[in-house]
CSV table of C-alpha atoms in Angstrom, one decimal:
chain,number,residue,atom,x,y,z
A,1,MET,CA,91.4,6.2,219.8
A,2,LYS,CA,89.8,3.8,222.8
A,3,GLU,CA,86.8,2.9,222.4
A,4,ILE,CA,85.1,5.3,225.9
A,5,ASP,CA,81.6,4.6,227.5
A,6,ILE,CA,79.8,6.8,228.6
A,7,ASP,CA,76.8,5.6,232.1
A,8,ASN,CA,74.8,8.4,233.8
A,9,ASN,CA,78.3,10.7,232.4
A,10,ASN,CA,80.4,8.5,234.4
A,11,ILE,CA,83.3,7.8,231.8
A,12,LEU,CA,84.8,5.0,232.2
A,13,SER,CA,88.1,6.4,231.2
A,14,GLU,CA,91.1,4.5,229.7
A,15,ALA,CA,93.5,7.4,229.6
A,16,SER,CA,97.1,6.0,229.9
A,17,VAL,CA,99.7,7.0,232.5
A,18,SER,CA,100.4,9.6,229.5
A,19,ASP,CA,97.8,10.4,229.4
A,20,TYR,CA,97.7,11.6,232.0
A,21,PHE,CA,101.2,12.9,231.5
A,22,SER,CA,99.8,14.8,229.3
A,23,LEU,CA,97.7,17.0,230.9
A,24,LEU,CA,100.9,18.8,232.9
A,25,LYS,CA,103.0,20.2,229.4
A,26,PRO,CA,106.0,18.3,229.9
A,27,ARG,CA,108.0,21.1,228.5
A,28,VAL,CA,106.9,23.5,230.1
A,29,MET,CA,107.5,21.5,233.2
A,30,SER,CA,112.3,20.9,231.4
A,31,LEU,CA,111.4,25.7,231.6
A,32,VAL,CA,110.2,25.3,234.8
A,33,VAL,CA,112.1,22.9,236.2
A,34,PHE,CA,115.3,24.1,234.7
A,35,THR,CA,114.8,28.2,235.6
A,36,GLY,CA,114.2,26.9,239.2
A,37,PHE,CA,117.2,25.0,240.5
A,38,ALA,CA,118.7,28.0,238.5
A,39,GLY,CA,117.8,30.1,241.1
A,40,LEU,CA,118.3,28.1,244.0
A,41,TRP,CA,122.1,27.4,243.0
A,42,LEU,CA,121.6,31.2,242.8
A,43,ALA,CA,121.1,32.2,246.3
A,44,PRO,CA,123.0,32.4,248.4
A,45,ASN,CA,124.9,29.9,250.5
A,46,PRO,CA,122.2,27.1,247.9
A,47,LEU,CA,123.9,24.5,250.0
A,48,GLU,CA,123.5,25.3,253.6
A,49,LEU,CA,119.6,23.6,251.6
A,50,HIS,CA,120.1,19.5,253.0
A,51,PRO,CA,120.1,17.6,248.4
A,52,VAL,CA,117.8,15.2,248.7
A,53,LEU,CA,115.3,18.8,250.2
A,54,ALA,CA,116.0,20.9,247.0
A,55,ILE,CA,115.3,17.7,245.4
A,56,VAL,CA,111.9,17.9,246.8
A,57,ALA,CA,111.8,21.6,245.8
A,58,ILE,CA,112.6,21.3,242.3
A,59,ALA,CA,110.1,18.4,242.4
A,60,CYS,CA,107.3,20.0,243.8
A,61,LEU,CA,108.0,23.3,240.9
A,62,ALA,CA,107.6,21.5,238.4
A,63,ILE,CA,104.2,18.9,239.8
A,64,ASN,CA,102.5,22.2,240.3
A,65,ALA,CA,103.3,24.1,237.0
A,66,GLY,CA,102.5,21.0,235.4
A,67,ALA,CA,99.2,21.0,237.1
A,68,ALA,CA,98.1,24.7,236.7
A,69,GLY,CA,98.7,23.5,232.6
A,70,ALA,CA,96.6,20.4,233.6
A,71,ILE,CA,94.0,23.0,235.1
A,72,ASN,CA,94.3,24.5,232.0
A,73,MET,CA,94.2,22.0,229.4
A,74,TRP,CA,90.9,20.8,231.3
A,75,TYR,CA,89.0,25.2,231.2
A,76,ASP,CA,90.7,25.5,227.9
A,77,ARG,CA,89.5,22.5,225.8
A,78,ASP,CA,87.3,24.2,224.0
A,79,ILE,CA,90.1,26.6,222.6
A,80,ASP,CA,92.8,23.4,221.7
A,81,ALA,CA,89.6,21.4,220.0
A,82,VAL,CA,89.7,24.0,217.1
A,83,MET,CA,93.7,24.5,217.4
A,84,LYS,CA,95.9,22.7,214.9
A,85,ARG,CA,98.5,22.6,217.3
A,86,THR,CA,96.6,21.7,220.1
A,87,GLU,CA,93.6,19.8,219.1
A,88,ASN,CA,96.3,16.3,219.7
A,89,ARG,CA,95.7,17.1,223.7
A,90,ALA,CA,94.5,14.9,225.5
A,91,LEU,CA,90.5,16.3,225.9
A,92,PRO,CA,90.3,17.4,222.6
A,93,LEU,CA,90.9,14.0,222.4
A,94,ASN,CA,87.7,12.2,224.9
A,95,LYS,CA,91.4,10.3,226.2
A,96,MET,CA,89.8,10.6,229.9
A,97,HIS,CA,86.5,12.7,231.7
A,98,PRO,CA,87.3,16.6,231.8
A,99,ASP,CA,86.7,15.8,235.5
A,100,GLU,CA,89.3,13.9,235.8
A,101,ALA,CA,91.6,16.0,233.9
A,102,LEU,CA,90.5,18.5,237.1
A,103,THR,CA,91.4,16.9,238.9
A,104,PHE,CA,94.1,15.5,238.7
A,105,GLY,CA,95.2,19.0,238.6
A,106,ILE,CA,93.1,20.7,241.7
A,107,VAL,CA,95.1,17.4,243.7
A,108,LEU,CA,98.8,17.4,242.0
A,109,SER,CA,98.7,21.5,243.2
A,110,VAL,CA,97.1,21.3,246.2
A,111,LEU,CA,99.5,17.9,247.2
A,112,SER,CA,102.4,20.2,246.1
A,113,VAL,CA,102.6,23.0,248.0
A,114,MET,CA,101.5,21.2,250.9
A,115,MET,CA,105.2,19.8,249.9
A,116,MET,CA,107.1,22.2,249.2
A,117,GLY,CA,106.0,23.8,252.8
A,118,ILE,CA,107.6,20.8,254.8
A,119,ALA,CA,110.3,20.5,252.9
A,120,THR,CA,111.4,24.1,252.2
A,121,ASN,CA,109.8,27.0,253.9
A,122,TRP,CA,106.9,28.6,253.8
A,123,VAL,CA,107.8,32.0,251.9
A,124,ALA,CA,108.2,29.5,248.7
A,125,ALA,CA,105.0,27.6,249.6
A,126,GLY,CA,103.0,30.8,249.5
A,127,LEU,CA,104.8,32.3,245.6
A,128,LEU,CA,104.3,28.3,244.8
A,129,ALA,CA,100.6,28.7,245.6
A,130,PHE,CA,100.7,32.1,244.2
A,131,ALA,CA,101.9,31.3,240.7
A,132,ASN,CA,99.3,28.7,240.1
A,133,PHE,CA,96.6,30.0,241.7
A,134,PHE,CA,97.5,33.3,239.1
A,135,TYR,CA,97.9,31.1,235.7
A,136,VAL,CA,95.1,28.9,236.4
A,137,PHE,CA,92.3,32.0,237.9
A,138,ILE,CA,94.4,35.0,236.0
A,139,TYR,CA,96.0,34.5,233.6
A,140,THR,CA,93.6,30.8,231.8
A,141,MET,CA,90.1,31.9,232.7
A,142,TRP,CA,90.7,36.0,232.6
A,143,LEU,CA,92.8,37.3,231.0
A,144,LYS,CA,93.7,34.7,227.8
A,145,ARG,CA,90.2,35.5,226.4
A,146,SER,CA,89.7,39.2,226.9
A,147,THR,CA,92.8,41.0,226.4
A,148,PRO,CA,95.7,41.1,223.9
A,149,GLN,CA,97.9,41.9,227.3
A,150,ASN,CA,96.9,38.6,228.1
A,151,ILE,CA,100.7,37.3,228.0
A,152,VAL,CA,102.1,40.6,229.2
A,153,ILE,CA,100.2,40.5,232.6
A,154,GLY,CA,100.0,36.8,232.5
A,155,GLY,CA,103.6,35.3,232.2
A,156,ALA,CA,104.0,36.4,235.2
A,157,ALA,CA,102.9,33.3,235.8
A,158,GLY,CA,106.3,31.4,234.5
A,159,ALA,CA,108.1,33.7,235.8
A,160,PHE,CA,108.2,32.2,239.6
A,161,PRO,CA,110.1,29.1,239.5
A,162,PRO,CA,113.0,31.6,239.8
A,163,MET,CA,111.7,33.3,242.5
A,164,ILE,CA,110.6,30.2,244.2
A,165,GLY,CA,113.9,28.6,243.6
A,166,TRP,CA,115.4,31.2,245.5
A,167,ALA,CA,113.1,31.4,248.6
A,168,ALA,CA,113.7,27.5,249.2
A,169,VAL,CA,117.4,28.0,250.5
A,170,THR,CA,116.7,32.5,251.5
A,171,GLY,CA,113.2,32.2,253.3
A,172,ASP,CA,113.4,35.4,251.0
A,173,ILE,CA,112.6,38.0,248.5
A,174,THR,CA,114.6,39.5,247.7
A,175,MET,CA,116.2,42.8,244.2
A,176,ALA,CA,117.8,39.9,243.2
A,177,SER,CA,115.7,37.5,242.7
A,178,ILE,CA,112.7,39.5,241.7
A,179,SER,CA,115.7,40.3,238.8
A,180,LEU,CA,115.4,36.9,237.8
A,181,PHE,CA,111.8,37.1,238.0
A,182,ALA,CA,112.0,40.0,235.6
A,183,ILE,CA,113.9,38.5,232.8
A,184,ILE,CA,111.6,35.4,232.2
A,185,PHE,CA,109.3,38.5,232.9
A,186,PHE,CA,109.8,41.1,229.9
A,187,TRP,CA,111.9,37.8,227.7
A,188,THR,CA,107.4,36.2,227.0
A,189,PRO,CA,105.4,38.1,225.6
A,190,PRO,CA,108.7,38.5,222.1
A,191,HIS,CA,108.5,35.0,223.0
A,192,PHE,CA,104.7,34.2,222.7
A,193,TRP,CA,104.3,37.2,219.7
A,194,ALA,CA,107.1,34.9,217.9
A,195,LEU,CA,104.4,31.5,218.1
A,196,ALA,CA,101.3,33.8,217.4
A,197,LEU,CA,102.9,35.3,214.0
A,198,PHE,CA,103.2,32.3,212.7
A,199,ALA,CA,99.7,30.9,215.6
A,200,ASN,CA,97.8,33.7,213.7
A,201,ALA,CA,95.7,31.5,212.2
A,202,ASP,CA,95.2,29.1,214.7
A,203,TYR,CA,94.3,31.9,217.1
A,204,GLN,CA,91.8,33.4,215.1
A,205,ARG,CA,89.9,30.0,214.7
A,206,ALA,CA,90.3,29.9,218.6
A,207,LYS,CA,88.5,33.6,218.9
A,208,VAL,CA,91.4,34.5,221.4
A,209,PRO,CA,93.2,37.3,221.1
A,210,MET,CA,95.9,37.2,221.1
A,211,LEU,CA,97.8,40.6,219.3
A,212,PRO,CA,98.0,39.4,215.8
A,213,VAL,CA,94.9,38.5,215.8
A,214,THR,CA,92.9,42.1,217.6
A,215,HIS,CA,96.0,44.7,216.2
A,216,GLY,CA,97.8,43.1,213.3
A,217,GLU,CA,100.9,42.2,212.7
A,218,ALA,CA,103.1,45.2,212.2
A,219,HIS,CA,101.9,46.4,215.6
A,220,THR,CA,102.8,42.7,217.2
A,221,LYS,CA,106.1,43.3,215.6
A,222,MET,CA,107.5,46.8,217.1
A,223,GLN,CA,106.0,45.7,220.5
A,224,MET,CA,108.4,43.3,220.2
A,225,MET,CA,111.2,45.4,219.7
A,226,VAL,CA,110.7,46.8,222.3
A,227,TYR,CA,110.7,44.4,224.5
A,228,SER,CA,114.1,43.0,223.1
A,229,ILE,CA,115.5,46.1,223.5
A,230,ILE,CA,114.3,45.8,227.5
A,231,MET,CA,115.1,42.2,228.0
A,232,ILE,CA,119.8,44.5,227.1
A,233,PRO,CA,119.6,46.1,231.0
A,234,ILE,CA,116.7,43.9,232.2
A,235,SER,CA,119.5,40.7,231.4
A,236,ALA,CA,122.7,42.8,232.6
A,237,ALA,CA,120.8,43.0,235.3
A,238,PRO,CA,121.9,40.9,238.0
A,239,TYR,CA,125.3,42.0,237.3
A,240,PHE,CA,124.9,45.2,238.8
A,241,LEU,CA,122.9,43.6,241.7
A,242,ASP,CA,126.4,42.2,242.4
A,243,ILE,CA,124.9,37.9,241.3
A,244,ALA,CA,127.0,37.9,238.7
A,245,GLY,CA,130.2,38.4,237.2
A,246,LYS,CA,131.6,40.7,234.7
A,247,GLY,CA,131.6,36.8,231.9
A,248,TYR,CA,127.7,37.0,232.4
A,249,LEU,CA,127.5,40.2,231.2
A,250,ILE,CA,129.4,39.7,228.8
A,251,ALA,CA,127.3,37.2,227.9
A,252,ALA,CA,124.4,38.3,228.7
A,253,LEU,CA,124.8,41.1,226.3
A,254,ILE,CA,126.0,38.8,223.3
A,255,LEU,CA,123.0,36.7,224.0
A,256,SER,CA,120.3,39.4,224.3
A,257,ALA,CA,122.2,41.2,220.7
A,258,PHE,CA,121.4,38.3,219.1
A,259,PHE,CA,117.6,37.6,220.3
A,260,LEU,CA,117.4,42.4,219.4
A,261,PHE,CA,119.4,41.0,215.5
A,262,THR,CA,116.3,38.4,215.0
A,263,ASN,CA,113.6,40.6,216.4
A,264,ILE,CA,114.3,42.6,213.5
A,265,ARG,CA,114.6,40.0,211.0
A,266,VAL,CA,111.0,39.7,212.2
A,267,LEU,CA,110.2,42.5,211.5
A,268,PHE,CA,110.4,43.0,207.8
A,269,ASP,CA,110.5,39.6,207.2
A,270,LYS,CA,107.6,39.3,204.8
A,271,THR,CA,106.9,35.4,205.2
A,272,TYR,CA,107.4,33.9,208.9
A,273,LYS,CA,110.4,32.3,208.6
A,274,SER,CA,111.9,34.7,210.7
A,275,ALA,CA,109.3,34.9,214.0
A,276,LYS,CA,109.6,31.0,213.9
A,277,LEU,CA,114.1,31.1,214.1
A,278,MET,CA,113.0,34.3,216.1
A,279,PHE,CA,110.8,31.4,218.8
A,280,SER,CA,113.8,28.5,218.8
A,281,TYR,CA,116.5,31.3,219.1
A,282,SER,CA,114.6,32.9,222.7
A,283,VAL,CA,114.7,29.5,223.9
A,284,PHE,CA,117.4,28.5,224.0
A,285,TYR,CA,118.4,32.4,224.8
A,286,LEU,CA,116.5,31.7,227.9
A,287,PHE,CA,118.3,28.7,229.0
A,288,ALA,CA,121.6,29.6,227.4
A,289,LEU,CA,120.8,33.2,230.2
A,290,PHE,CA,120.1,30.7,232.7
A,291,LEU,CA,123.4,29.3,232.5
A,292,ALA,CA,125.5,31.5,232.2
A,293,LEU,CA,124.2,32.9,235.5
A,294,MET,CA,124.8,29.0,236.9
A,295,ILE,CA,128.9,28.6,235.3
A,296,ASP,CA,129.5,32.2,236.2
A,297,LYS,CA,128.7,31.2,239.4
A,298,VAL,CA,130.8,28.8,240.2
B,1,MET,CA,81.9,-7.6,247.8
B,2,PRO,CA,81.7,-9.7,244.4
B,3,ILE,CA,84.1,-7.9,241.9
B,4,GLU,CA,82.7,-5.7,239.0
B,5,LYS,CA,83.0,-5.8,235.2
B,6,LEU,CA,84.2,-1.3,236.7
B,7,HIS,CA,86.7,-2.9,239.0
B,8,LYS,CA,88.8,-4.5,236.3
B,9,THR,CA,88.6,-1.9,234.0
B,10,LYS,CA,89.6,0.7,236.5
B,11,LYS,CA,92.6,-1.3,238.8
B,12,LYS,CA,94.8,-0.3,237.6
B,13,LYS,CA,94.6,3.5,237.3
B,14,ASN,CA,93.5,2.3,240.7
B,15,LEU,CA,97.0,0.4,242.3
B,16,THR,CA,98.4,3.2,240.4
B,17,VAL,CA,97.1,6.0,242.7
B,18,LEU,CA,97.6,4.4,245.8
B,19,ALA,CA,100.9,3.7,244.9
B,20,ILE,CA,101.3,7.9,244.6
B,21,ILE,CA,100.1,8.1,248.3
B,22,ALA,CA,102.4,5.7,249.3
B,23,ALA,CA,105.0,7.4,247.3
B,24,TRP,CA,103.6,10.7,249.4
B,25,ILE,CA,103.9,9.4,252.2
B,26,VAL,CA,106.8,7.9,251.9
B,27,ILE,CA,108.8,11.5,250.9
B,28,ILE,CA,107.0,13.0,253.7
B,29,TRP,CA,108.7,10.6,256.3
B,30,ILE,CA,112.1,10.8,254.8
B,31,VAL,CA,112.0,15.0,254.4
B,32,THR,CA,110.8,14.9,258.0
B,33,MET,CA,113.9,12.6,259.5
B,34,ILE,CA,116.0,14.6,257.8
B,35,LYS,CA,114.3,18.5,258.8
B,36,VAL,CA,114.2,16.4,262.8
B,37,ASN,CA,119.0,15.2,261.6
B,38,HIS,CA,119.0,18.2,260.8
B,39,GLY,CA,117.3,20.7,262.9
B,40,SER,CA,116.0,22.9,260.6
């Protein structure tokens, strides 16, 4: 670790570019880019949007998501320091002054919203700003530390990208774009609760009220089942809203059935092996659903 | 202005920030040209 000098609260930071990049949560960004692009592709007449403007829109989406992640890391640096999963992040390791991370996040948030508005339209920019606001203020600063339903409500922030991609093309919000939002919204709780099951000790140590910590594993597993069952009609909704064909419907039902199957295994498994498998599959599941939607449109 | 140790320490970061600002200006110019030429 590089040495950091502290001089009247001005840390002479020697944080590298990769340290700043790590603040943006690159793995989360990749999911945002993919689902945002999916929303853009699935919108009516996506080719009406100039390709350079489309690329700029997706870049703004990615940067804004990363910026929200940086602000989240700034706010949660106390929790991150005590969790094994996050103790090696830049701020717990004192690789930079916290104010630098906060400034980095705020500047990128504002610039990305402005650029989205200039490149596409102000509906997309407004949705982008709202998603950022929701993740930072509603989820990070309020829900995460105060309720076991944190990930249920707060997960809405991660569900906005396809709506934003759609709005970048059309300038509006429709039932079809809301159905894409709903897929991610209802996918989020079982995905994160599967993680929370095998990272339970970490969340307990950090006193984060994740559902397994507050209500136990049995209750969490039942809640996960409810959402997994709900995902079957939710994932099929694009077919009934005429934004996908029968090919997608079949793929969605198969993928969702397997998602439910992995959840059933979690229900009866006293170890965490099934939870880890379900968590890994849930990532593939979401990518596969949106990929199926895009392929179906072609 | 004499070059202090702080200047040298922060030089790389400051040049990176300058490059990002310049890139942002260029992107805004490109976006503007596209929107003007395509009438949107």
